[in-house]
């Protein structure tokens, strides 16, 4: 059975399943795949407690931001055999320290976080950035594109 846990970009409560804390489904999880922004609430979100709750043999995939998964604890879980493997394209320290034991793990796939390096993506990001500047100057900036709304008085 496949169950998806989702959260809206706006930071609204978790939805799409019984509203319980996400940790409640970790014991049933085969693949924990993370795609979320780095915020004070998501920093160190996946630590020793969360990894211990995962089903033995589960995989952790972090395609989000570095610092969401505690890399040292992830190595511990891999080395103990609790996790079946991991895939990361983001790291707590960028560029990553290749001397870190994460780079010596046999059950880890590491890649650079480079999804934004396509020509199409670069054009789309540049176009949106210019549009956001123009919208801001015209007083029409959409709050959903501003990460520091509270700090600049938009919240």
CSV table of N, CA and C in Angstrom, one decimal:
chain,number,residue,atom,x,y,z
A,1,UNK,N,0.9,-1.2,0.0
A,1,UNK,CA,0.0,0.0,0.0
A,1,UNK,C,0.9,1.2,0.0
A,2,UNK,N,0.6,2.2,-0.8
A,2,UNK,CA,1.3,3.4,-0.9
A,2,UNK,C,0.5,4.6,-0.2
A,3,UNK,N,1.1,5.2,0.8
A,3,UNK,CA,0.5,6.4,1.4
A,3,UNK,C,1.5,7.5,1.3
A,4,UNK,N,1.0,8.7,0.9
A,4,UNK,CA,1.8,9.8,0.8
A,4,UNK,C,1.5,10.8,1.9
A,5,UNK,N,2.5,11.4,2.5
A,5,UNK,CA,2.4,12.4,3.5
A,5,UNK,C,2.8,13.7,2.8
A,6,UNK,N,1.9,14.7,2.8
A,6,UNK,CA,2.2,16.0,2.2
A,6,UNK,C,2.0,17.1,3.1
A,7,UNK,N,2.6,18.2,2.8
A,7,UNK,CA,2.4,19.5,3.5
A,7,UNK,C,2.4,20.6,2.4
A,8,UNK,N,1.5,21.5,2.6
A,8,UNK,CA,1.4,22.6,1.7
A,8,UNK,C,2.6,23.6,1.8
A,9,UNK,N,2.9,24.3,0.7
A,9,UNK,CA,4.0,25.2,0.7
A,9,UNK,C,3.7,26.3,1.7
A,10,UNK,N,2.5,26.6,2.0
A,10,UNK,CA,2.2,27.7,2.9
A,10,UNK,C,2.5,27.4,4.4
A,11,UNK,N,2.8,26.1,4.6
A,11,UNK,CA,3.1,25.8,6.0
A,11,UNK,C,1.9,25.3,6.8
A,12,UNK,N,0.8,25.2,6.1
A,12,UNK,CA,-0.5,24.7,6.7
A,12,UNK,C,-0.3,23.3,7.3
A,13,UNK,N,-1.1,22.9,8.1
A,13,UNK,CA,-0.9,21.6,8.8
A,13,UNK,C,-0.8,20.4,7.8
A,14,UNK,N,-0.1,19.4,8.2
A,14,UNK,CA,0.0,18.2,7.4
A,14,UNK,C,-1.4,17.7,7.0
A,15,UNK,N,-1.6,17.3,5.7
A,15,UNK,CA,-2.9,16.8,5.3
A,15,UNK,C,-2.7,15.6,4.4
A,16,UNK,N,-3.7,14.9,4.0
A,16,UNK,CA,-3.7,13.8,3.1
A,16,UNK,C,-3.7,12.5,3.9
A,17,UNK,N,-3.8,12.5,5.2
A,17,UNK,CA,-3.9,11.3,6.0
A,17,UNK,C,-4.3,11.7,7.4
A,18,UNK,N,-4.7,10.9,8.2
A,18,UNK,CA,-5.4,11.1,9.5
A,18,UNK,C,-5.0,12.3,10.3
A,19,UNK,N,-4.1,13.2,9.9
A,19,UNK,CA,-3.7,14.3,10.7
A,19,UNK,C,-2.8,14.0,11.8
A,20,UNK,N,-2.3,12.8,11.9
A,20,UNK,CA,-1.4,12.4,13.0
A,20,UNK,C,0.0,12.9,12.7
A,21,UNK,N,0.8,13.0,13.8
A,21,UNK,CA,2.2,13.4,13.6
A,21,UNK,C,2.9,12.4,12.6
A,22,UNK,N,3.7,13.0,11.8
A,22,UNK,CA,4.4,12.2,10.7
A,22,UNK,C,5.2,11.0,11.3
A,23,UNK,N,5.6,11.2,12.5
A,23,UNK,CA,6.4,10.1,13.1
A,23,UNK,C,5.6,8.8,13.4
A,24,UNK,N,4.3,9.0,13.4
A,24,UNK,CA,3.4,7.8,13.6
A,24,UNK,C,3.4,6.8,12.5
A,25,UNK,N,3.8,7.3,11.3
A,25,UNK,CA,3.8,6.3,10.2
A,25,UNK,C,5.2,5.8,9.9
A,26,UNK,N,6.2,6.3,10.6
A,26,UNK,CA,7.6,5.9,10.3
A,26,UNK,C,7.8,4.4,10.4
A,27,UNK,N,7.2,3.7,11.4
A,27,UNK,CA,7.4,2.3,11.6
A,27,UNK,C,6.9,1.5,10.4
A,28,UNK,N,6.0,2.1,9.6
A,28,UNK,CA,5.5,1.4,8.4
A,28,UNK,C,6.2,1.8,7.1
A,29,UNK,N,7.1,2.7,7.2
A,29,UNK,CA,7.7,3.4,6.0
A,29,UNK,C,8.9,2.6,5.4
A,30,UNK,N,8.8,2.3,4.1
A,30,UNK,CA,9.8,1.7,3.4
A,30,UNK,C,10.8,2.7,2.8
A,31,UNK,N,10.2,3.8,2.3
A,31,UNK,CA,11.0,4.9,1.7
A,31,UNK,C,10.6,6.2,2.3
A,32,UNK,N,11.5,6.9,3.0
A,32,UNK,CA,11.3,8.2,3.5
A,32,UNK,C,11.9,9.2,2.5
A,33,UNK,N,11.1,9.9,1.7
A,33,UNK,CA,11.7,10.7,0.6
A,33,UNK,C,11.3,12.2,1.0
A,34,UNK,N,12.3,13.0,1.2
A,34,UNK,CA,12.1,14.3,1.7
A,34,UNK,C,12.2,15.4,0.6
A,35,UNK,N,11.2,16.2,0.5
A,35,UNK,CA,11.2,17.3,-0.5
A,35,UNK,C,10.5,18.5,0.2
A,36,UNK,N,11.3,19.3,1.0
A,36,UNK,CA,10.7,20.4,1.8
A,36,UNK,C,11.8,21.5,1.9
A,37,UNK,N,11.3,22.7,2.2
A,37,UNK,CA,12.3,23.8,2.4
A,37,UNK,C,13.0,23.7,3.7
A,38,UNK,N,14.2,24.3,3.8
A,38,UNK,CA,14.9,24.4,5.0
A,38,UNK,C,14.3,25.6,5.8
A,39,UNK,N,13.8,25.3,6.9
A,39,UNK,CA,13.2,26.4,7.8
A,39,UNK,C,13.6,26.0,9.2
A,40,UNK,N,13.4,26.9,10.1
A,40,UNK,CA,13.7,26.5,11.5
A,40,UNK,C,12.9,25.3,12.0
A,41,UNK,N,11.7,25.0,11.4
A,41,UNK,CA,11.0,23.8,11.8
A,41,UNK,C,11.5,22.6,11.2
A,42,UNK,N,12.2,22.7,10.0
A,42,UNK,CA,12.7,21.5,9.4
A,42,UNK,C,14.1,21.2,9.6
A,43,UNK,N,14.9,22.1,10.2
A,43,UNK,CA,16.3,21.8,10.5
A,43,UNK,C,16.3,20.7,11.5
A,44,UNK,N,17.2,19.7,11.2
A,44,UNK,CA,17.3,18.5,12.1
A,44,UNK,C,16.0,17.8,12.3
A,45,UNK,N,15.1,17.8,11.3
A,45,UNK,CA,13.8,17.1,11.4
A,45,UNK,C,14.0,15.6,11.6
A,46,UNK,N,15.0,15.1,10.9
A,46,UNK,CA,15.2,13.6,10.9
A,46,UNK,C,16.5,13.3,11.6
A,47,UNK,N,16.3,12.9,12.9
A,47,UNK,CA,17.5,12.6,13.8
A,47,UNK,C,17.4,11.2,14.2
A,48,UNK,N,18.1,10.9,15.3
A,48,UNK,CA,18.2,9.6,15.9
A,48,UNK,C,16.8,9.0,16.2
A,49,UNK,N,15.9,9.7,16.8
A,49,UNK,CA,14.6,9.2,17.1
A,49,UNK,C,13.8,8.8,15.9
A,50,UNK,N,13.8,9.7,14.9
A,50,UNK,CA,13.0,9.4,13.7
A,50,UNK,C,13.6,8.2,12.9
A,51,UNK,N,14.9,8.1,12.8
A,51,UNK,CA,15.5,7.0,12.1
A,51,UNK,C,15.3,5.7,12.8
A,52,UNK,N,15.3,5.7,14.1
A,52,UNK,CA,15.0,4.5,14.9
A,52,UNK,C,13.6,4.0,14.7
A,53,UNK,N,12.7,4.9,14.5
A,53,UNK,CA,11.3,4.6,14.3
A,53,UNK,C,11.1,3.9,12.9
A,54,UNK,N,11.9,4.2,11.9
A,54,UNK,CA,11.8,3.6,10.6
A,54,UNK,C,11.8,2.1,10.6
A,55,UNK,N,11.1,1.5,9.7
A,55,UNK,CA,11.1,0.0,9.6
A,55,UNK,C,12.6,-0.4,9.3
A,56,UNK,N,13.0,-1.5,9.8
A,56,UNK,CA,14.3,-2.0,9.5
A,56,UNK,C,14.4,-2.3,8.0
A,57,UNK,N,15.5,-1.8,7.4
A,57,UNK,CA,15.7,-2.0,6.0
A,57,UNK,C,15.1,-0.8,5.1
A,58,UNK,N,14.5,0.2,5.8
A,58,UNK,CA,14.0,1.3,5.1
A,58,UNK,C,15.1,2.2,4.4
A,59,UNK,N,14.7,3.0,3.5
A,59,UNK,CA,15.6,3.9,2.8
A,59,UNK,C,15.3,5.3,3.1
A,60,UNK,N,16.3,6.1,3.2
A,60,UNK,CA,16.1,7.6,3.4
A,60,UNK,C,16.6,8.3,2.2
A,61,UNK,N,15.8,9.1,1.6
A,61,UNK,CA,16.2,9.9,0.4
A,61,UNK,C,15.9,11.4,0.7
A,62,UNK,N,17.0,12.2,0.7
A,62,UNK,CA,16.9,13.6,0.9
A,62,UNK,C,17.2,14.4,-0.3
A,63,UNK,N,16.2,14.9,-1.0
A,63,UNK,CA,16.3,15.7,-2.2
A,63,UNK,C,15.9,17.1,-1.9
A,64,UNK,N,15.9,17.5,-0.6
A,64,UNK,CA,15.3,18.8,-0.2
A,64,UNK,C,16.4,19.8,0.0
A,65,UNK,N,16.9,19.8,1.3
A,65,UNK,CA,17.9,20.8,1.7
A,65,UNK,C,18.8,20.1,2.7
A,66,UNK,N,20.1,20.5,2.7
A,66,UNK,CA,21.0,19.9,3.7
A,66,UNK,C,20.6,20.4,5.1
A,67,UNK,N,20.9,19.6,6.1
A,67,UNK,CA,20.6,20.0,7.5
A,67,UNK,C,19.2,19.4,8.0
A,68,UNK,N,18.4,18.9,7.1
A,68,UNK,CA,17.1,18.3,7.5
A,68,UNK,C,17.4,16.9,8.1
A,69,UNK,N,18.3,16.2,7.6
A,69,UNK,CA,18.7,14.9,8.1
A,69,UNK,C,20.1,15.0,8.8
A,70,UNK,N,20.2,14.5,10.0
A,70,UNK,CA,21.4,14.5,10.7
A,70,UNK,C,22.3,13.4,10.1
A,71,UNK,N,23.4,13.9,9.4
A,71,UNK,CA,24.2,13.0,8.6
A,71,UNK,C,25.0,12.0,9.5
A,72,UNK,N,25.4,12.4,10.7
A,72,UNK,CA,26.1,11.5,11.5
A,72,UNK,C,25.2,10.4,12.0
A,73,UNK,N,24.0,10.7,12.4
A,73,UNK,CA,23.1,9.7,12.9
A,73,UNK,C,22.7,8.8,11.7
A,74,UNK,N,22.5,9.4,10.5
A,74,UNK,CA,22.2,8.6,9.3
A,74,UNK,C,23.3,7.5,9.1
A,75,UNK,N,24.6,7.9,9.2
A,75,UNK,CA,25.7,7.0,9.1
A,75,UNK,C,25.6,5.9,10.2
A,76,UNK,N,25.3,6.3,11.4
A,76,UNK,CA,25.1,5.3,12.5
A,76,UNK,C,24.0,4.2,12.1
A,77,UNK,N,22.9,4.7,11.6
A,77,UNK,CA,21.8,3.8,11.2
A,77,UNK,C,22.2,2.9,10.1
A,78,UNK,N,23.0,3.4,9.1
A,78,UNK,CA,23.5,2.6,8.0
A,78,UNK,C,24.5,1.6,8.5
A,79,UNK,N,25.4,2.0,9.3
A,79,UNK,CA,26.4,1.1,9.8
A,79,UNK,C,25.9,0.0,10.7
A,80,UNK,N,24.8,0.3,11.4
A,80,UNK,CA,24.2,-0.7,12.3
A,80,UNK,C,23.4,-1.7,11.5
A,81,UNK,N,23.1,-1.4,10.3
A,81,UNK,CA,22.3,-2.3,9.4
A,81,UNK,C,20.8,-2.0,9.6
A,82,UNK,N,20.4,-1.0,10.4
A,82,UNK,CA,19.0,-0.6,10.6
A,82,UNK,C,18.4,-0.1,9.2
A,83,UNK,N,19.1,0.7,8.5
A,83,UNK,CA,18.7,1.2,7.2
A,83,UNK,C,19.2,0.4,6.1
A,84,UNK,N,18.4,0.2,5.1
A,84,UNK,CA,18.8,-0.5,3.9
A,84,UNK,C,19.7,0.4,3.0
A,85,UNK,N,19.5,1.7,3.1
A,85,UNK,CA,20.3,2.5,2.2
A,85,UNK,C,19.8,4.0,2.3
A,86,UNK,N,20.5,4.8,1.6
A,86,UNK,CA,20.2,6.3,1.6
A,86,UNK,C,20.6,6.9,0.3
A,87,UNK,N,19.9,7.9,-0.1
A,87,UNK,CA,20.3,8.7,-1.3
A,87,UNK,C,20.2,10.2,-0.9
A,88,UNK,N,21.3,10.9,-1.2
A,88,UNK,CA,21.4,12.3,-0.9
A,88,UNK,C,21.9,13.1,-2.0
A,89,UNK,N,21.3,14.2,-2.3
A,89,UNK,CA,21.9,15.2,-3.3
A,89,UNK,C,22.0,16.5,-2.6
A,90,UNK,N,21.9,16.6,-1.3
A,90,UNK,CA,22.1,17.8,-0.5
A,90,UNK,C,22.9,17.4,0.8
A,91,UNK,N,23.6,18.3,1.3
A,91,UNK,CA,24.5,18.0,2.5
A,91,UNK,C,24.4,19.2,3.5
A,92,UNK,N,24.6,18.9,4.7
A,92,UNK,CA,24.6,19.9,5.8
A,92,UNK,C,25.6,21.0,5.5
A,93,UNK,N,26.8,20.6,5.0
A,93,UNK,CA,27.8,21.5,4.6
A,93,UNK,C,28.0,21.5,3.1
A,94,UNK,N,27.9,22.6,2.4
A,94,UNK,CA,28.1,22.7,1.0
A,94,UNK,C,29.2,23.6,0.7
A,95,UNK,N,30.2,23.2,-0.1
A,95,UNK,CA,30.3,21.8,-0.6
A,95,UNK,C,30.6,20.9,0.5
A,96,UNK,N,30.2,19.6,0.3
A,96,UNK,CA,30.4,18.6,1.4
A,96,UNK,C,31.9,18.3,1.6
A,97,UNK,N,32.1,17.9,2.8
A,97,UNK,CA,33.5,17.4,3.2
A,97,UNK,C,33.6,16.0,2.8
A,98,UNK,N,34.4,15.7,1.8
A,98,UNK,CA,34.5,14.3,1.3
A,98,UNK,C,35.2,13.4,2.2
A,99,UNK,N,35.8,13.9,3.3
A,99,UNK,CA,36.4,13.1,4.3
A,99,UNK,C,35.4,12.6,5.3
A,100,UNK,N,34.1,13.1,5.3
A,100,UNK,CA,33.1,12.7,6.2
A,100,UNK,C,32.8,11.2,5.9
A,101,UNK,N,32.5,10.5,6.9
A,101,UNK,CA,32.2,9.0,6.8
A,101,UNK,C,31.0,8.7,5.9
A,102,UNK,N,30.2,9.7,5.6
A,102,UNK,CA,29.1,9.5,4.7
A,102,UNK,C,29.6,9.1,3.3
A,103,UNK,N,30.7,9.6,3.0
A,103,UNK,CA,31.3,9.3,1.6
A,103,UNK,C,32.0,7.9,1.6
A,104,UNK,N,32.0,7.2,2.7
A,104,UNK,CA,32.6,5.8,2.8
A,104,UNK,C,31.5,4.8,2.9
A,105,UNK,N,30.3,5.2,2.9
A,105,UNK,CA,29.2,4.2,3.1
A,105,UNK,C,28.9,3.5,1.8
A,106,UNK,N,28.8,2.2,1.9
A,106,UNK,CA,28.5,1.4,0.7
A,106,UNK,C,27.1,1.4,0.2
A,107,UNK,N,26.1,1.7,1.1
A,107,UNK,CA,24.7,1.7,0.8
A,107,UNK,C,24.2,3.1,0.6
A,108,UNK,N,25.0,4.0,0.1
A,108,UNK,CA,24.6,5.4,0.0
A,108,UNK,C,24.9,5.8,-1.5
A,109,UNK,N,23.9,6.5,-2.1
A,109,UNK,CA,24.1,7.1,-3.4
A,109,UNK,C,24.1,8.6,-3.2
A,110,UNK,N,25.2,9.2,-3.6
A,110,UNK,CA,25.4,10.7,-3.4
A,110,UNK,C,25.5,11.3,-4.8
A,111,UNK,N,24.9,12.5,-4.9
A,111,UNK,CA,25.0,13.2,-6.2
A,111,UNK,C,24.8,14.7,-5.9
A,112,UNK,N,25.3,15.5,-6.8
A,112,UNK,CA,25.2,17.0,-6.6
A,112,UNK,C,23.8,17.4,-6.8
A,113,UNK,N,23.4,18.4,-6.0
A,113,UNK,CA,22.1,19.0,-6.1
A,113,UNK,C,22.1,19.9,-7.3
A,114,UNK,N,21.8,19.4,-8.5
A,114,UNK,CA,21.9,20.2,-9.7
A,114,UNK,C,20.7,20.2,-10.6
A,115,UNK,N,19.5,19.9,-10.0
A,115,UNK,CA,18.3,19.9,-10.9
A,115,UNK,C,18.1,21.2,-11.5
A,116,UNK,N,18.5,22.3,-10.9
A,116,UNK,CA,18.3,23.7,-11.4
A,116,UNK,C,19.3,24.1,-12.5
A,117,UNK,N,20.1,23.1,-12.9
A,117,UNK,CA,21.2,23.5,-13.8
A,117,UNK,C,20.8,23.3,-15.3
A,118,UNK,N,19.6,23.0,-15.6
A,118,UNK,CA,19.2,22.8,-17.0
A,118,UNK,C,18.9,24.2,-17.6
A,119,UNK,N,19.0,24.3,-18.9
A,119,UNK,CA,18.8,25.6,-19.5
A,119,UNK,C,17.4,26.1,-19.3
A,120,UNK,N,16.4,25.2,-19.4
A,120,UNK,CA,15.0,25.5,-19.2
A,120,UNK,C,14.8,26.1,-17.8
A,121,UNK,N,15.4,25.5,-16.8
A,121,UNK,CA,15.2,25.9,-15.4
A,121,UNK,C,15.9,27.3,-15.2
A,122,UNK,N,17.0,27.5,-15.8
A,122,UNK,CA,17.7,28.8,-15.6
A,122,UNK,C,16.9,29.9,-16.2
A,123,UNK,N,16.3,29.6,-17.4
A,123,UNK,CA,15.5,30.7,-18.0
A,123,UNK,C,14.2,30.9,-17.2
A,124,UNK,N,13.6,29.9,-16.7
A,124,UNK,CA,12.4,30.0,-15.9
A,124,UNK,C,12.7,30.8,-14.6
A,125,UNK,N,13.8,30.5,-13.9
A,125,UNK,CA,14.2,31.2,-12.7
A,125,UNK,C,14.5,32.6,-12.9
A,126,UNK,N,15.2,32.9,-14.0
A,126,UNK,CA,15.6,34.3,-14.3
A,126,UNK,C,14.3,35.1,-14.6
A,127,UNK,N,13.4,34.5,-15.4
A,127,UNK,CA,12.2,35.2,-15.8
A,127,UNK,C,11.3,35.5,-14.5
A,128,UNK,N,11.2,34.5,-13.6
A,128,UNK,CA,10.4,34.7,-12.4
A,128,UNK,C,11.1,35.7,-11.5
A,129,UNK,N,12.4,35.7,-11.4
A,129,UNK,CA,13.1,36.7,-10.5
A,129,UNK,C,12.8,38.1,-11.0
A,130,UNK,N,12.9,38.3,-12.3
A,130,UNK,CA,12.6,39.7,-12.9
A,130,UNK,C,11.2,40.0,-12.6
A,131,UNK,N,10.3,39.1,-12.9
A,131,UNK,CA,8.8,39.4,-12.6
A,131,UNK,C,8.6,39.7,-11.2
A,132,UNK,N,9.2,39.0,-10.3
A,132,UNK,CA,9.1,39.3,-8.8
A,132,UNK,C,9.6,40.7,-8.5
A,133,UNK,N,10.7,41.2,-9.1
A,133,UNK,CA,11.2,42.5,-8.8
A,133,UNK,C,10.2,43.5,-9.4
A,134,UNK,N,9.7,43.3,-10.6
A,134,UNK,CA,8.7,44.2,-11.2
A,134,UNK,C,7.4,44.3,-10.3
A,135,UNK,N,7.0,43.1,-9.9
A,135,UNK,CA,5.8,43.1,-9.0
A,135,UNK,C,6.0,43.8,-7.7
A,136,UNK,N,7.2,43.6,-7.1
A,136,UNK,CA,7.5,44.3,-5.9
A,136,UNK,C,7.4,45.8,-6.1
A,137,UNK,N,8.1,46.3,-7.1
A,137,UNK,CA,8.1,47.7,-7.4
A,137,UNK,C,6.7,48.3,-7.7
A,138,UNK,N,5.8,47.5,-8.2
A,138,UNK,CA,4.4,47.9,-8.5
A,138,UNK,C,3.5,47.6,-7.3
A,139,UNK,N,4.0,47.1,-6.2
A,139,UNK,CA,3.2,46.8,-5.0
A,139,UNK,C,2.3,45.6,-5.2
A,140,UNK,N,2.7,44.7,-6.1
A,140,UNK,CA,1.8,43.5,-6.4
A,140,UNK,C,2.5,42.2,-6.1
A,141,UNK,N,3.6,42.2,-5.3
A,141,UNK,CA,4.3,41.0,-5.0
A,141,UNK,C,3.4,40.0,-4.3
A,142,UNK,N,3.4,38.8,-4.8
A,142,UNK,CA,2.6,37.7,-4.2
A,142,UNK,C,3.3,37.2,-2.9
A,143,UNK,N,2.6,37.2,-1.8
A,143,UNK,CA,3.2,36.7,-0.5
A,143,UNK,C,3.8,35.3,-0.6
A,144,UNK,N,3.2,34.5,-1.5
A,144,UNK,CA,3.6,33.1,-1.5
A,144,UNK,C,5.0,32.9,-2.0
A,145,UNK,N,5.6,34.0,-2.7
A,145,UNK,CA,7.0,33.9,-3.2
A,145,UNK,C,8.0,34.5,-2.2
A,146,UNK,N,7.5,35.0,-1.1
A,146,UNK,CA,8.4,35.6,-0.1
A,146,UNK,C,8.6,34.7,1.1
A,147,UNK,N,9.8,34.3,1.3
A,147,UNK,CA,10.1,33.4,2.5
A,147,UNK,C,10.2,34.1,3.8
A,148,UNK,N,10.6,35.4,3.8
A,148,UNK,CA,10.7,36.2,5.0
A,148,UNK,C,9.6,37.2,5.2
A,149,UNK,N,8.4,36.8,5.0
A,149,UNK,CA,7.2,37.7,5.1
A,149,UNK,C,7.2,38.4,6.4
A,150,UNK,N,7.4,37.7,7.5
A,150,UNK,CA,7.2,38.3,8.8
A,150,UNK,C,8.3,39.4,9.0
A,151,UNK,N,9.5,39.1,8.6
A,151,UNK,CA,10.6,40.0,8.8
A,151,UNK,C,10.4,41.3,8.0
A,152,UNK,N,9.8,41.3,6.9
A,152,UNK,CA,9.6,42.5,6.1
A,152,UNK,C,8.2,43.1,6.1
A,153,UNK,N,7.4,42.6,7.1
A,153,UNK,CA,6.1,43.1,7.4
A,153,UNK,C,5.0,42.7,6.4
A,154,UNK,N,5.1,41.5,5.8
A,154,UNK,CA,4.1,41.0,4.9
A,154,UNK,C,3.2,40.0,5.6
A,155,UNK,N,3.5,39.6,6.8
A,155,UNK,CA,2.7,38.5,7.4
A,155,UNK,C,1.6,39.1,8.2
